[in-house]
Amino acid sequence: MMKNFTKTLAFVAYLLHTACAVLPPTLPSWEPTYAMGMSTLSMQCNGSGWSDPTRGAEFGIISYDWSNSKEQWAKAQPMDCEERLLQQASMTKAANPATHTWVYRNVVKALPWFTSVREILDDPAYSGFFLKFDPDLAEPAMDRCAAENQTKCSLLYHDQMQTPAVPTPENPNPDGSCLDTGCNSGENPTGEYLFDHRNGTQLLTWLIDNHILSDTGVGHPDVDGMFMDDYWCSNLVCEDKPDTPGCPCNDPVQGATEVDANQQKDMGLSDEDIRDLYYAWDKNMGEIQQAILDAGGYTWSLMDGQNNANASPFLLTGDNCASTLRAACSSGSDWQTKAKLFGLTVEDNEPSQLDQDVAFFLLARGDYAWLGWGVWGMTWPFNPEPAHGELPPLPNGVPRPEMIDRDFGKPVDTEGFCEEVSEGVFRREWTSGTVELDCNAFVGTVPV
């Protein structure tokens, strides 16, 4: 009886918490465009310096990652990632006001290289906004103190999984190199801290007003949206509802994603605590998404299939071609009615099936659709180096193929759909001519 009663309480809690949660796929408020060049997207990052704003301005949406210009902001006194993201967005917007420029934010992790976060991490009045190390744990897996300064410590939980650090012989290339004198991200050690969303409306209000809609965020005229990174995952939630986005919890374990696998023990959290943190984050994330929409902005996670910080486009293959287009060409399909991401299949830093991918995009797309580099993260390698500072360098980057900037006009009937004119052959009329994809031969044809 007690076991059933506990399950009932858990289910009631679930219903209460999900009454206001992460939003379903939602369209942006701006006017749609069928201009091919502005129907493209890239998540951009150049760890060695600024991303080329002229290249970024070629895209309909350009989203700048937190690692952009890391070589500079990791050495800044103090770190200034937040301001540099805004400056990168402003340079891009100046090159093309029509480009939707986005910046990175994280409301799971409290990252002190963002000025707004650092200021409250350093203020004891805000300590309730953050999760803490278990005070009864003598030796947590994560050091409470800075590696380069064992007198600089914090009781607020943090790891050093993806953090700038002082280079050492053992780790000569950390994820951002600080000065030899130490990392300056405030009074606390440089690390990934965690927001405690169980705090309630005070944390939510601060996040919206000071981190999301602030004058370095969507509140600035040069920032049109955000990529919201990371999420919470709970084994208890996954057991009750296995189809919850993010389940099963393996990034790397239940808790906050991309945080040290010992986090639960280090913070002394029970499974029920993590469940509550998941629901609290889920509720606040929905409120944050709605606030961005109300401000006229947009966020990556509102695109279909991109929830929980996903950044993965759909890739066309010969095997999925006919079945996907049959679904896309049907009345009321998600392809026609939701915001969708399409990817260019790439090999050796070159699109390898451009005709087929562009034909598929023109056949299946609805009002809000974007085409980009067909890998997770969707970073078009147009900088002197590929995504996230990987080597070897690409001195001139990869140019955009002429085809994705070609003027195809718009569908002759924007409320109509592609059609299967014979088995496995799909066609749609655009003002510039006929688009066709023969899935049997896997041959795409677009207007010249």
PDB file of C-alpha atoms in Angstrom, residues 75-189:
ATOM      1  CA  LYS A  75      43.033  35.858 -20.257  1.00  0.00           C
ATOM      2  CA  ALA A  76      40.919  38.954 -19.597  1.00  0.00           C
ATOM      3  CA  GLN A  77      41.041  40.562 -16.150  1.00  0.00           C
ATOM      4  CA  PRO A  78      38.343  39.624 -15.312  1.00  0.00           C
ATOM      5  CA  MET A  79      36.957  37.258 -17.968  1.00  0.00           C
ATOM      6  CA  ASP A  80      34.523  38.949 -20.359  1.00  0.00           C
ATOM      7  CA  CYS A  81      32.901  36.233 -22.485  1.00  0.00           C
ATOM      8  CA  GLU A  82      29.466  37.858 -22.159  1.00  0.00           C
ATOM      9  CA  GLU A  83      30.588  41.206 -23.536  1.00  0.00           C
ATOM     10  CA  ARG A  84      32.589  39.614 -26.352  1.00  0.00           C
ATOM     11  CA  LEU A  85      29.569  37.605 -27.480  1.00  0.00           C
ATOM     12  CA  LEU A  86      27.612  40.841 -27.730  1.00  0.00           C
ATOM     13  CA  GLN A  87      30.424  42.533 -29.640  1.00  0.00           C
ATOM     14  CA  GLN A  88      30.575  39.600 -32.076  1.00  0.00           C
ATOM     15  CA  ALA A  89      26.810  39.829 -32.602  1.00  0.00           C
ATOM     16  CA  SER A  90      27.017  43.582 -33.158  1.00  0.00           C
ATOM     17  CA  MET A  91      29.795  43.219 -35.740  1.00  0.00           C
ATOM     18  CA  THR A  92      27.697  40.666 -37.610  1.00  0.00           C
ATOM     19  CA  LYS A  93      24.518  42.732 -37.421  1.00  0.00           C
ATOM     20  CA  ALA A  94      26.413  45.733 -38.779  1.00  0.00           C
ATOM     21  CA  ALA A  95      27.467  43.637 -41.787  1.00  0.00           C
ATOM     22  CA  ASN A  96      23.894  42.477 -42.469  1.00  0.00           C
ATOM     23  CA  PRO A  97      20.967  43.803 -40.407  1.00  0.00           C
ATOM     24  CA  ALA A  98      18.743  41.040 -41.850  1.00  0.00           C
ATOM     25  CA  THR A  99      20.781  38.256 -40.215  1.00  0.00           C
ATOM     26  CA  HIS A 100      19.320  36.949 -36.964  1.00  0.00           C
ATOM     27  CA  THR A 101      22.252  37.059 -34.544  1.00  0.00           C
ATOM     28  CA  TRP A 102      22.160  34.808 -31.487  1.00  0.00           C
ATOM     29  CA  VAL A 103      24.385  34.368 -28.441  1.00  0.00           C
ATOM     30  CA  TYR A 104      25.003  31.532 -25.996  1.00  0.00           C
ATOM     31  CA  ARG A 105      23.387  31.186 -22.600  1.00  0.00           C
ATOM     32  CA  ASN A 106      23.199  28.454 -19.968  1.00  0.00           C
ATOM     33  CA  VAL A 107      20.648  28.331 -17.158  1.00  0.00           C
ATOM     34  CA  VAL A 108      21.743  24.930 -15.844  1.00  0.00           C
ATOM     35  CA  LYS A 109      25.367  25.884 -15.310  1.00  0.00           C
ATOM     36  CA  ALA A 110      26.318  29.177 -13.710  1.00  0.00           C
ATOM     37  CA  LEU A 111      29.411  30.139 -15.697  1.00  0.00           C
ATOM     38  CA  PRO A 112      31.544  32.819 -14.017  1.00  0.00           C
ATOM     39  CA  TRP A 113      33.154  33.970 -17.271  1.00  0.00           C
ATOM     40  CA  PHE A 114      29.797  35.670 -17.841  1.00  0.00           C
ATOM     41  CA  THR A 115      29.922  38.964 -15.924  1.00  0.00           C
ATOM     42  CA  SER A 116      26.284  38.843 -14.846  1.00  0.00           C
ATOM     43  CA  VAL A 117      26.797  35.404 -13.281  1.00  0.00           C
ATOM     44  CA  ARG A 118      30.163  36.226 -11.717  1.00  0.00           C
ATOM     45  CA  GLU A 119      28.729  39.227  -9.891  1.00  0.00           C
ATOM     46  CA  ILE A 120      26.125  37.160  -8.022  1.00  0.00           C
ATOM     47  CA  LEU A 121      28.481  34.222  -7.437  1.00  0.00           C
ATOM     48  CA  ASP A 122      30.708  36.681  -5.591  1.00  0.00           C
ATOM     49  CA  ASP A 123      27.801  38.127  -3.575  1.00  0.00           C
ATOM     50  CA  PRO A 124      26.877  36.030  -0.491  1.00  0.00           C
ATOM     51  CA  ALA A 125      23.348  37.437  -0.652  1.00  0.00           C
ATOM     52  CA  TYR A 126      22.744  35.244  -3.710  1.00  0.00           C
ATOM     53  CA  SER A 127      24.196  31.994  -2.318  1.00  0.00           C
ATOM     54  CA  GLY A 128      20.710  30.434  -2.351  1.00  0.00           C
ATOM     55  CA  PHE A 129      20.775  30.561  -6.156  1.00  0.00           C
ATOM     56  CA  PHE A 130      23.467  27.867  -6.313  1.00  0.00           C
ATOM     57  CA  LEU A 131      23.952  24.228  -5.365  1.00  0.00           C
ATOM     58  CA  LYS A 132      26.636  23.481  -2.792  1.00  0.00           C
ATOM     59  CA  PHE A 133      29.143  20.798  -1.924  1.00  0.00           C
ATOM     60  CA  ASP A 134      27.971  18.321   0.710  1.00  0.00           C
ATOM     61  CA  PRO A 135      29.414  19.842   3.920  1.00  0.00           C
ATOM     62  CA  ASP A 136      29.723  16.358   5.453  1.00  0.00           C
ATOM     63  CA  LEU A 137      31.865  15.022   2.610  1.00  0.00           C
ATOM     64  CA  ALA A 138      35.515  15.272   3.577  1.00  0.00           C
ATOM     65  CA  GLU A 139      37.050  14.672   0.136  1.00  0.00           C
ATOM     66  CA  PRO A 140      34.733  15.343  -2.818  1.00  0.00           C
ATOM     67  CA  ALA A 141      35.798  14.157  -6.261  1.00  0.00           C
ATOM     68  CA  MET A 142      35.978  17.782  -7.386  1.00  0.00           C
ATOM     69  CA  ASP A 143      38.461  20.075  -5.667  1.00  0.00           C
ATOM     70  CA  ARG A 144      36.767  22.938  -3.847  1.00  0.00           C
ATOM     71  CA  CYS A 145      39.826  25.094  -4.553  1.00  0.00           C
ATOM     72  CA  ALA A 146      41.487  26.481  -7.651  1.00  0.00           C
ATOM     73  CA  ALA A 147      44.197  24.234  -9.069  1.00  0.00           C
ATOM     74  CA  GLU A 148      46.655  27.131  -9.289  1.00  0.00           C
ATOM     75  CA  ASN A 149      45.725  28.629  -5.913  1.00  0.00           C
ATOM     76  CA  GLN A 150      44.696  26.283  -3.092  1.00  0.00           C
ATOM     77  CA  THR A 151      43.700  29.248  -0.930  1.00  0.00           C
ATOM     78  CA  LYS A 152      41.009  30.286  -3.432  1.00  0.00           C
ATOM     79  CA  CYS A 153      38.134  27.962  -2.515  1.00  0.00           C
ATOM     80  CA  SER A 154      34.347  27.849  -2.579  1.00  0.00           C
ATOM     81  CA  LEU A 155      31.631  25.895  -0.807  1.00  0.00           C
ATOM     82  CA  LEU A 156      29.465  26.318  -3.925  1.00  0.00           C
ATOM     83  CA  TYR A 157      29.598  23.161  -6.028  1.00  0.00           C
ATOM     84  CA  HIS A 158      31.664  23.426  -9.221  1.00  0.00           C
ATOM     85  CA  ASP A 159      33.587  21.146 -11.520  1.00  0.00           C
ATOM     86  CA  GLN A 160      36.375  21.803 -14.018  1.00  0.00           C
ATOM     87  CA  MET A 161      35.151  19.670 -16.915  1.00  0.00           C
ATOM     88  CA  GLN A 162      34.986  22.425 -19.543  1.00  0.00           C
ATOM     89  CA  THR A 163      36.715  25.358 -17.923  1.00  0.00           C
ATOM     90  CA  PRO A 164      39.668  27.625 -18.647  1.00  0.00           C
ATOM     91  CA  ALA A 165      42.743  26.848 -16.580  1.00  0.00           C
ATOM     92  CA  VAL A 166      46.389  27.762 -16.186  1.00  0.00           C
ATOM     93  CA  PRO A 167      48.396  25.548 -18.587  1.00  0.00           C
ATOM     94  CA  THR A 168      50.632  22.991 -16.889  1.00  0.00           C
ATOM     95  CA  PRO A 169      53.067  20.356 -18.195  1.00  0.00           C
ATOM     96  CA  GLU A 170      50.394  17.746 -17.467  1.00  0.00           C
ATOM     97  CA  ASN A 171      47.670  19.814 -19.181  1.00  0.00           C
ATOM     98  CA  PRO A 172      49.356  22.194 -21.630  1.00  0.00           C
ATOM     99  CA  ASN A 173      46.164  22.858 -23.624  1.00  0.00           C
ATOM    100  CA  PRO A 174      43.219  23.310 -21.259  1.00  0.00           C
ATOM    101  CA  ASP A 175      39.773  24.371 -22.435  1.00  0.00           C
ATOM    102  CA  GLY A 176      40.912  27.980 -22.545  1.00  0.00           C
ATOM    103  CA  SER A 177      44.295  29.129 -21.285  1.00  0.00           C
ATOM    104  CA  CYS A 178      44.420  31.648 -18.447  1.00  0.00           C
ATOM    105  CA  LEU A 179      47.446  33.805 -17.671  1.00  0.00           C
ATOM    106  CA  ASP A 180      50.248  32.144 -15.741  1.00  0.00           C
ATOM    107  CA  THR A 181      49.283  34.290 -12.763  1.00  0.00           C
ATOM    108  CA  GLY A 182      45.909  32.552 -12.556  1.00  0.00           C
ATOM    109  CA  CYS A 183      42.358  32.589 -13.869  1.00  0.00           C
ATOM    110  CA  ASN A 184      40.305  35.657 -13.062  1.00  0.00           C
ATOM    111  CA  SER A 185      36.611  34.823 -12.996  1.00  0.00           C
ATOM    112  CA  GLY A 186      35.977  36.534  -9.697  1.00  0.00           C
ATOM    113  CA  GLU A 187      36.513  35.667  -6.065  1.00  0.00           C
ATOM    114  CA  ASN A 188      35.606  31.998  -6.549  1.00  0.00           C
ATOM    115  CA  PRO A 189      37.621  29.354  -8.400  1.00  0.00           C
TER     116      PRO A 189
END
